[in-house]
Amino acid sequence: MAEVMQAADGTPLKRSLARALRRQKMRALALIAPLLLFVLITFIVPIASMLFRSVENDIVANTLPYTVEALADWDATGTDLPPAPVYEAMFYDMFLASEAKRHTRLGTRLNYETTGMSSLFRQSGRNMDDIADLSYEPLEDLDDAWDDGETWYALFNTRGVSDTTLLDDQRKRVARLSGAAADAEINFAPDAEVSALLPLAAREYTAWAVFVATQNNRDPAERDPWESVAPALVTDLQRADLSGYVGPAADMLRAAQQANLPVPDFTQEFGAMDEDWASLEPWQTIQTHSGTYTSGYFLNAIDAQKTPDGVAWQPEEKQILLTLFGRTIWMSLLITFSCIALGYPIAWLLANLPMRQANVLLILVLLPFWTSLLVRTSAWKVMLQQQGVINDVLVWIGLVADDGRLIMINNQFGTIVAMTHILLPFMILPMYSVMQTIPPSYLRAAKSLGATNWTAFWRVYFPQSVPGIGAGSILVFILSIGYYITPEIVGGTKGVFISNRIAFHISSSLNWGLAAALGTILLAAVLVLYWAYDKIVGIDNVKLG
Amino acid sequence: MGLPPYATLGQRIWYYSFRVICGLIFFFLVAPIVVVMPLSFNAQDFFTFTPEMLRLDPEGYSLKHYRDFFTNPQWQLALKNSLIIAPLATIISVTLGTLAAIGLSQSHVPFKGAIMAILISPMIVPLIISATGMFFFYAQLGNWMEGTLGLDKGFVGYVKVILAHAVLGIPFVIITVTATLVGFDRSLTRAAANMGAGPVTTFFRVQMPLILPGVISGGLFAFITSFDEVVVVLFVGSASQKTLPWQMFIGLREQISPTILAVATILVVISIALLTTVELLRRRSERLRGMSPG
């Protein structure tokens, strides 16, 4: 029976070793952890937030919650307008949204899908008060007390049993609408009895109270509610049974019910406000894009659109983004090929010269590599301009007439020349490191066996240098499809890439969802290429300088 | 690889024309950078050589663009910002990066591949995508810092840009320091421990001096990344954090001013100095580790 090996302190050696190994692992992880955490927070989370932005679409449901709910059953592919409850829900949603000044944001969002939505929403927001006044004024004529905020407050505020569900729902509604927390303390709670009796009016009054208390920091007891409570009250009174009600304003309510005040015909009022509301299109747009997550931005990114009938493509001449994707790939390929053509002879020369000379020439490659990107881009602007150095030289030699100066900037030519120059070191360095490992004796052997110079090069040397070309090409291609600065400065309108479009949507058109979707597509392309690079070369072989 | 005496005429022609082709490509690589330098001394506000300059007339040359760079408040603000942001970002990436590289070089690290992929990713992802993601996230982060922590707006702006630049520089530190650690002889730390040195002493007295060249050149890479970076600054920062590249970018896109060429020349001189430093450090590191200088 073999004895169990023991460490100095008497524990079995196996366990002692395992513990040492575990401790070593822990120490390694403890060293890595701070950086890992740092990169996760400052880099990975932002990238994830971009991915999320590209599908996020809660703005429709947040701004128009009741409309989205009411629209759910409507058949968007049919020819009938949505039923009356949809228009009613739209009124209350739009009223609150326009008070919170959030309706224009939704209009902008929906305008990406259907042009005209932005102005429709902006105008409608202004007209909501007029519709509410249709009920508010008769109510006020009936009894001046309705014009007084205290009447409303006394009517809806709790008298013991409060409706906490309603209050929480309205807090959520306001928070989702305004994008800010709505859980501050409120000097109001809806009374359960009244909210059962007058559900719509209680809902709208509570929404108002939550809004003024949490967003404007006002006491609802001292303010007059918005006019939207009037149509809600009138609507409730049509079916409310007031016989058992003895609370505040009971007589005023009975009088209002007796008077049988008119409820605004929301369908008609919306149609009169803007005839678009009497057409199918805005409703189809709202319903199609009412989901919390959407593929809409991705479809837009490839020049398609979500419609009630499925995916529709933009007409050929309007397919800007597909053209841009195509151009990005095509120009990146051109840049990669010019880099191969210019880089191969240099790499060959460097690999075959004696070390001392090669090191001197290598500095000429490394100098541009180390020079600021903006310096090189401005240098190309200086070189390529119509009044620039190249044109001056050509005119001076007499190759080009002074009035026939070449246009070499603000077009594809400018982008290709400048980017070839900027990316050339990334092609030369990997090629050079591969070519250094090819023994020159192979070429001599081939020649001594009777091969011509060309055959020896093409059949013996070139195949061995292919890994270098592959590594350099993938690197240059990946770098060039994501380039922004150089195309922006020397590319004009014809020589820009998809990245310039992303920047445009971030800073000018503010269509962030589309920018995120374009970025996600580009990221996916780059990751696939890197995966290929890893398979061919290995990420670990990335070398600097 | 000289030309053998028995080379045919065709071979001779090819030999010399190949050299000429290579010379032209080297010219293509260096010419734009070299052309910028004399133009920056232009006495006129042109981006091209004036007849006076071609005649080498001293009248055609002046230092006025340099004077503009050193007196114009816009450029001075940009220079100041660059000199605040780049060093701080470098310090963060070098400190965290070196520690992590030492951790990664240990023999038993779980999930090494995945960790490495995450740490290298800021270099892999195209800048425009990093900038887009950061634009979304850092705006919220900034609001949170201003709102919840009550920090000053300008300060938060700098913090955002510095964090963004630090993470962009990290892959370079990781790559150079792990490369240096590959040749590090572990028996040295064991010997130090054997003679009674604690882990901290061992690190600072034995390991650090040996990997210092790698750390410094990683730091230089991180510095140049931040110093030369414009996309992320444009997206994450605001006008009060504008850096030199930002000011150059705006200058190139909107009002063209020859001061850009003066700045460009200064930056080229700086990059030559950095290139020399890195090259010297690499040689020193290889000599220290007993490798042949390459």
Short mmCIF file of N, CA, C and O in Angstrom, two decimals, chain A residues 294-379:
data_model
loop_
_atom_site.label_atom_id
_atom_site.label_comp_id
_atom_site.label_asym_id
_atom_site.label_seq_id
_atom_site.Cartn_x
_atom_site.Cartn_y
_atom_site.Cartn_z
N THR A 294 -38.52 47.05 -32.13
CA THR A 294 -38.86 47.17 -33.54
C THR A 294 -37.71 46.72 -34.41
O THR A 294 -36.55 46.84 -34.03
N SER A 295 -38.07 46.17 -35.55
CA SER A 295 -37.04 45.91 -36.55
C SER A 295 -37.00 47.07 -37.53
O SER A 295 -36.26 47.03 -38.51
N GLY A 296 -37.80 48.10 -37.23
CA GLY A 296 -37.95 49.21 -38.17
C GLY A 296 -36.65 49.90 -38.53
O GLY A 296 -36.40 50.19 -39.69
N TYR A 297 -35.78 50.14 -37.51
CA TYR A 297 -34.55 50.86 -37.80
C TYR A 297 -33.64 50.03 -38.69
O TYR A 297 -32.97 50.55 -39.58
N PHE A 298 -33.62 48.71 -38.43
CA PHE A 298 -32.78 47.86 -39.28
C PHE A 298 -33.31 47.85 -40.70
O PHE A 298 -32.54 47.87 -41.67
N LEU A 299 -34.65 47.81 -40.84
CA LEU A 299 -35.22 47.85 -42.19
C LEU A 299 -34.87 49.17 -42.85
O LEU A 299 -34.50 49.20 -44.02
N ASN A 300 -35.00 50.28 -42.09
CA ASN A 300 -34.63 51.58 -42.66
C ASN A 300 -33.16 51.58 -43.08
O ASN A 300 -32.80 52.21 -44.07
N ALA A 301 -32.33 50.87 -42.30
CA ALA A 301 -30.89 50.88 -42.58
C ALA A 301 -30.58 50.19 -43.90
O ALA A 301 -29.53 50.41 -44.49
N ILE A 302 -31.50 49.31 -44.36
CA ILE A 302 -31.26 48.70 -45.67
C ILE A 302 -32.33 49.17 -46.65
O ILE A 302 -32.72 48.45 -47.57
N ASP A 303 -32.78 50.42 -46.44
CA ASP A 303 -33.71 51.07 -47.37
C ASP A 303 -35.03 50.33 -47.52
O ASP A 303 -35.61 50.32 -48.59
N ALA A 304 -35.50 49.72 -46.44
CA ALA A 304 -36.82 49.10 -46.49
C ALA A 304 -37.67 49.72 -45.40
O ALA A 304 -37.19 50.54 -44.61
N GLN A 305 -38.92 49.34 -45.34
CA GLN A 305 -39.83 49.93 -44.38
C GLN A 305 -40.85 48.91 -43.93
O GLN A 305 -41.24 48.04 -44.68
N LYS A 306 -41.28 49.10 -42.67
CA LYS A 306 -42.33 48.25 -42.16
C LYS A 306 -43.67 48.87 -42.52
O LYS A 306 -43.89 50.06 -42.26
N THR A 307 -44.55 48.13 -43.14
CA THR A 307 -45.88 48.64 -43.44
C THR A 307 -46.88 47.60 -42.94
O THR A 307 -46.49 46.49 -42.59
N PRO A 308 -48.19 47.96 -42.89
CA PRO A 308 -49.17 46.97 -42.45
C PRO A 308 -49.15 45.72 -43.31
O PRO A 308 -49.51 44.64 -42.85
N ASP A 309 -48.73 45.86 -44.58
CA ASP A 309 -48.74 44.70 -45.47
C ASP A 309 -47.41 43.97 -45.48
O ASP A 309 -47.15 43.15 -46.35
N GLY A 310 -46.52 44.28 -44.54
CA GLY A 310 -45.23 43.61 -44.51
C GLY A 310 -44.13 44.59 -44.90
O GLY A 310 -44.30 45.79 -44.85
N VAL A 311 -42.98 44.01 -45.30
CA VAL A 311 -41.81 44.85 -45.59
C VAL A 311 -41.90 45.41 -47.00
O VAL A 311 -42.18 44.69 -47.94
N ALA A 312 -41.69 46.71 -47.12
CA ALA A 312 -41.69 47.33 -48.44
C ALA A 312 -40.34 47.97 -48.70
O ALA A 312 -39.75 48.56 -47.81
N TRP A 313 -39.84 47.82 -49.92
CA TRP A 313 -38.53 48.40 -50.27
C TRP A 313 -38.71 49.79 -50.83
O TRP A 313 -39.71 50.08 -51.47
N GLN A 314 -37.73 50.63 -50.60
CA GLN A 314 -37.74 51.96 -51.20
C GLN A 314 -37.56 51.80 -52.70
O GLN A 314 -36.93 50.85 -53.15
N PRO A 315 -38.11 52.74 -53.48
CA PRO A 315 -37.83 52.68 -54.92
C PRO A 315 -36.33 52.80 -55.17
O PRO A 315 -35.60 53.42 -54.40
N GLU A 316 -35.93 52.18 -56.27
CA GLU A 316 -34.49 52.05 -56.59
C GLU A 316 -33.70 53.35 -56.42
O GLU A 316 -32.64 53.37 -55.83
N GLU A 317 -34.26 54.46 -56.93
CA GLU A 317 -33.48 55.70 -56.94
C GLU A 317 -33.38 56.30 -55.54
O GLU A 317 -32.56 57.19 -55.32
N LYS A 318 -34.17 55.81 -54.59
CA LYS A 318 -34.09 56.37 -53.24
C LYS A 318 -33.28 55.49 -52.30
O LYS A 318 -33.28 55.71 -51.10
N GLN A 319 -32.67 54.44 -52.84
CA GLN A 319 -31.95 53.52 -51.96
C GLN A 319 -30.58 54.08 -51.62
O GLN A 319 -29.55 53.60 -52.09
N ILE A 320 -30.56 55.10 -50.75
CA ILE A 320 -29.32 55.79 -50.43
C ILE A 320 -28.38 54.88 -49.65
O ILE A 320 -27.19 54.79 -49.94
N LEU A 321 -28.94 54.21 -48.64
CA LEU A 321 -28.06 53.51 -47.70
C LEU A 321 -27.46 52.26 -48.31
O LEU A 321 -26.28 51.97 -48.10
N LEU A 322 -28.26 51.52 -49.10
CA LEU A 322 -27.68 50.34 -49.77
C LEU A 322 -26.57 50.78 -50.71
O LEU A 322 -25.51 50.15 -50.77
N THR A 323 -26.80 51.89 -51.42
CA THR A 323 -25.76 52.43 -52.30
C THR A 323 -24.51 52.73 -51.48
O THR A 323 -23.39 52.43 -51.89
N LEU A 324 -24.73 53.31 -50.31
CA LEU A 324 -23.61 53.71 -49.47
C LEU A 324 -22.87 52.49 -48.92
O LEU A 324 -21.63 52.47 -48.89
N PHE A 325 -23.62 51.46 -48.52
CA PHE A 325 -22.97 50.22 -48.08
C PHE A 325 -22.14 49.64 -49.22
O PHE A 325 -20.99 49.25 -49.05
N GLY A 326 -22.75 49.62 -50.41
CA GLY A 326 -22.06 49.08 -51.58
C GLY A 326 -20.80 49.87 -51.86
O GLY A 326 -19.72 49.31 -52.08
N ARG A 327 -20.92 51.21 -51.79
CA ARG A 327 -19.76 52.05 -52.07
C ARG A 327 -18.66 51.85 -51.03
O ARG A 327 -17.48 51.78 -51.36
N THR A 328 -19.08 51.73 -49.75
CA THR A 328 -18.10 51.51 -48.69
C THR A 328 -17.29 50.25 -48.97
O THR A 328 -16.06 50.25 -48.89
N ILE A 329 -18.00 49.17 -49.35
CA ILE A 329 -17.30 47.91 -49.58
C ILE A 329 -16.42 48.02 -50.83
O ILE A 329 -15.25 47.64 -50.83
N TRP A 330 -16.97 48.60 -51.89
CA TRP A 330 -16.25 48.71 -53.16
C TRP A 330 -15.01 49.56 -52.99
O TRP A 330 -13.91 49.16 -53.40
N MET A 331 -15.14 50.71 -52.34
CA MET A 331 -13.97 51.58 -52.18
C MET A 331 -12.96 50.98 -51.22
O MET A 331 -11.75 51.11 -51.44
N SER A 332 -13.43 50.27 -50.19
CA SER A 332 -12.49 49.61 -49.28
C SER A 332 -11.70 48.55 -50.03
O SER A 332 -10.50 48.38 -49.79
N LEU A 333 -12.38 47.84 -50.95
CA LEU A 333 -11.65 46.84 -51.75
C LEU A 333 -10.60 47.52 -52.62
O LEU A 333 -9.46 47.06 -52.71
N LEU A 334 -10.99 48.63 -53.25
CA LEU A 334 -10.03 49.36 -54.10
C LEU A 334 -8.82 49.79 -53.28
O LEU A 334 -7.67 49.65 -53.71
N ILE A 335 -9.10 50.33 -52.07
CA ILE A 335 -8.02 50.79 -51.21
C ILE A 335 -7.13 49.61 -50.83
O ILE A 335 -5.90 49.70 -50.86
N THR A 336 -7.77 48.46 -50.50
CA THR A 336 -6.99 47.29 -50.13
C THR A 336 -6.09 46.86 -51.29
O THR A 336 -4.91 46.56 -51.10
N PHE A 337 -6.65 46.85 -52.52
CA PHE A 337 -5.83 46.42 -53.66
C PHE A 337 -4.70 47.41 -53.92
O PHE A 337 -3.58 47.00 -54.22
N SER A 338 -4.99 48.71 -53.81
CA SER A 338 -3.86 49.64 -54.04
C SER A 338 -2.80 49.45 -52.97
O SER A 338 -1.62 49.59 -53.25
N CYS A 339 -3.24 49.14 -51.73
CA CYS A 339 -2.24 48.91 -50.68
C CYS A 339 -1.41 47.67 -51.01
O CYS A 339 -0.19 47.67 -50.78
N ILE A 340 -2.05 46.61 -51.53
CA ILE A 340 -1.27 45.42 -51.88
C ILE A 340 -0.27 45.78 -52.97
O ILE A 340 0.92 45.47 -52.89
N ALA A 341 -0.76 46.49 -54.00
CA ALA A 341 0.10 46.80 -55.15
C ALA A 341 1.29 47.66 -54.71
O ALA A 341 2.41 47.43 -55.16
N LEU A 342 1.06 48.62 -53.83
CA LEU A 342 2.16 49.49 -53.40
C LEU A 342 2.99 48.86 -52.29
O LEU A 342 4.18 49.12 -52.17
N GLY A 343 2.34 48.05 -51.46
CA GLY A 343 3.03 47.53 -50.28
C GLY A 343 3.93 46.34 -50.60
O GLY A 343 4.97 46.16 -49.96
N TYR A 344 3.53 45.52 -51.60
CA TYR A 344 4.29 44.30 -51.86
C TYR A 344 5.75 44.57 -52.24
O TYR A 344 6.66 44.00 -51.63
N PRO A 345 5.99 45.46 -53.21
CA PRO A 345 7.40 45.72 -53.56
C PRO A 345 8.20 46.24 -52.37
O PRO A 345 9.35 45.81 -52.16
N ILE A 346 7.58 47.11 -51.57
CA ILE A 346 8.30 47.68 -50.43
C ILE A 346 8.63 46.59 -49.42
O ILE A 346 9.78 46.49 -48.94
N ALA A 347 7.65 45.74 -49.12
CA ALA A 347 7.89 44.68 -48.14
C ALA A 347 8.99 43.75 -48.66
O ALA A 347 9.87 43.31 -47.90
N TRP A 348 8.95 43.47 -49.97
CA TRP A 348 9.95 42.57 -50.55
C TRP A 348 11.35 43.18 -50.42
O TRP A 348 12.30 42.54 -50.00
N LEU A 349 11.41 44.46 -50.76
CA LEU A 349 12.70 45.16 -50.68
C LEU A 349 13.24 45.13 -49.24
O LEU A 349 14.40 44.81 -49.00
N LEU A 350 12.36 45.46 -48.28
CA LEU A 350 12.78 45.51 -46.88
C LEU A 350 13.26 44.14 -46.42
O LEU A 350 14.24 44.03 -45.68
N ALA A 351 12.56 43.09 -46.88
CA ALA A 351 12.89 41.75 -46.40
C ALA A 351 14.18 41.24 -47.03
O ALA A 351 14.82 40.35 -46.48
N ASN A 352 14.57 41.78 -48.19
CA ASN A 352 15.74 41.24 -48.87
C ASN A 352 16.98 42.11 -48.77
O ASN A 352 18.05 41.70 -49.21
N LEU A 353 16.84 43.31 -48.21
CA LEU A 353 18.02 44.16 -48.02
C LEU A 353 18.75 43.73 -46.75
O LEU A 353 18.16 43.10 -45.87
N PRO A 354 20.02 44.07 -46.64
CA PRO A 354 20.72 43.82 -45.38
C PRO A 354 20.04 44.58 -44.23
O PRO A 354 19.43 45.64 -44.46
N MET A 355 20.12 44.01 -43.03
CA MET A 355 19.39 44.51 -41.87
C MET A 355 19.56 46.01 -41.66
O MET A 355 18.59 46.74 -41.44
N ARG A 356 20.80 46.51 -41.81
CA ARG A 356 21.06 47.90 -41.49
C ARG A 356 20.31 48.84 -42.44
O ARG A 356 19.60 49.76 -42.01
N GLN A 357 20.40 48.54 -43.74
CA GLN A 357 19.68 49.36 -44.72
C GLN A 357 18.17 49.24 -44.54
O GLN A 357 17.42 50.21 -44.64
N ALA A 358 17.73 48.01 -44.28
CA ALA A 358 16.30 47.78 -44.13
C ALA A 358 15.75 48.60 -42.97
O ALA A 358 14.66 49.19 -43.06
N ASN A 359 16.51 48.67 -41.88
CA ASN A 359 16.05 49.44 -40.72
C ASN A 359 15.89 50.91 -41.04
O ASN A 359 14.96 51.56 -40.58
N VAL A 360 16.82 51.42 -41.86
CA VAL A 360 16.72 52.83 -42.23
C VAL A 360 15.47 53.07 -43.06
O VAL A 360 14.69 54.00 -42.81
N LEU A 361 15.25 52.18 -44.04
CA LEU A 361 14.06 52.35 -44.89
C LEU A 361 12.76 52.13 -44.10
O LEU A 361 11.75 52.74 -44.39
N LEU A 362 12.86 51.24 -43.10
CA LEU A 362 11.67 50.97 -42.29
C LEU A 362 11.18 52.23 -41.59
O LEU A 362 9.98 52.41 -41.38
N ILE A 363 12.13 53.11 -41.26
CA ILE A 363 11.73 54.36 -40.61
C ILE A 363 10.82 55.17 -41.53
O ILE A 363 9.85 55.79 -41.09
N LEU A 364 11.09 55.09 -42.86
CA LEU A 364 10.24 55.82 -43.80
C LEU A 364 8.81 55.27 -43.80
O LEU A 364 7.87 55.96 -44.12
N VAL A 365 8.69 53.97 -43.46
CA VAL A 365 7.35 53.39 -43.36
C VAL A 365 6.71 53.75 -42.03
O VAL A 365 5.52 54.04 -41.94
N LEU A 366 7.54 53.74 -40.97
CA LEU A 366 6.99 53.97 -39.64
C LEU A 366 6.65 55.44 -39.38
O LEU A 366 5.76 55.73 -38.59
N LEU A 367 7.35 56.33 -40.08
CA LEU A 367 7.08 57.75 -39.83
C LEU A 367 5.63 58.12 -40.15
O LEU A 367 4.95 58.69 -39.29
N PRO A 368 5.09 57.76 -41.33
CA PRO A 368 3.68 58.05 -41.57
C PRO A 368 2.78 57.32 -40.57
O PRO A 368 1.75 57.85 -40.14
N PHE A 369 3.18 56.10 -40.19
CA PHE A 369 2.39 55.30 -39.25
C PHE A 369 2.24 56.03 -37.91
O PHE A 369 1.21 55.99 -37.27
N TRP A 370 3.28 56.74 -37.52
CA TRP A 370 3.27 57.42 -36.23
C TRP A 370 2.75 58.84 -36.31
O TRP A 370 2.52 59.49 -35.29
N THR A 371 2.61 59.35 -37.52
CA THR A 371 2.19 60.73 -37.65
C THR A 371 0.68 60.84 -37.46
O THR A 371 -0.06 59.96 -37.89
N SER A 372 0.28 61.91 -36.83
CA SER A 372 -1.14 62.12 -36.55
C SER A 372 -1.99 61.97 -37.82
O SER A 372 -1.63 62.43 -38.89
N LEU A 373 -3.12 61.30 -37.64
CA LEU A 373 -4.04 61.08 -38.76
C LEU A 373 -4.48 62.40 -39.37
O LEU A 373 -4.58 62.53 -40.60
N LEU A 374 -4.71 63.39 -38.53
CA LEU A 374 -5.18 64.66 -39.06
C LEU A 374 -4.10 65.40 -39.80
O LEU A 374 -4.38 66.13 -40.74
N VAL A 375 -2.84 65.18 -39.38
CA VAL A 375 -1.73 65.79 -40.11
C VAL A 375 -1.70 65.22 -41.52
O VAL A 375 -1.60 65.95 -42.51
N ARG A 376 -1.83 63.88 -41.62
CA ARG A 376 -1.76 63.27 -42.94
C ARG A 376 -2.95 63.67 -43.79
O ARG A 376 -2.82 63.93 -44.99
N THR A 377 -4.12 63.76 -43.15
CA THR A 377 -5.29 64.17 -43.93
C THR A 377 -5.15 65.61 -44.40
O THR A 377 -5.46 65.92 -45.55
N SER A 378 -4.64 66.49 -43.51
CA SER A 378 -4.49 67.88 -43.97
C SER A 378 -3.42 67.96 -45.05
O SER A 378 -3.56 68.73 -46.00
N ALA A 379 -2.38 67.12 -44.93
CA ALA A 379 -1.35 67.11 -45.98
C ALA A 379 -1.98 66.76 -47.32
O ALA A 379 -1.69 67.39 -48.34
#
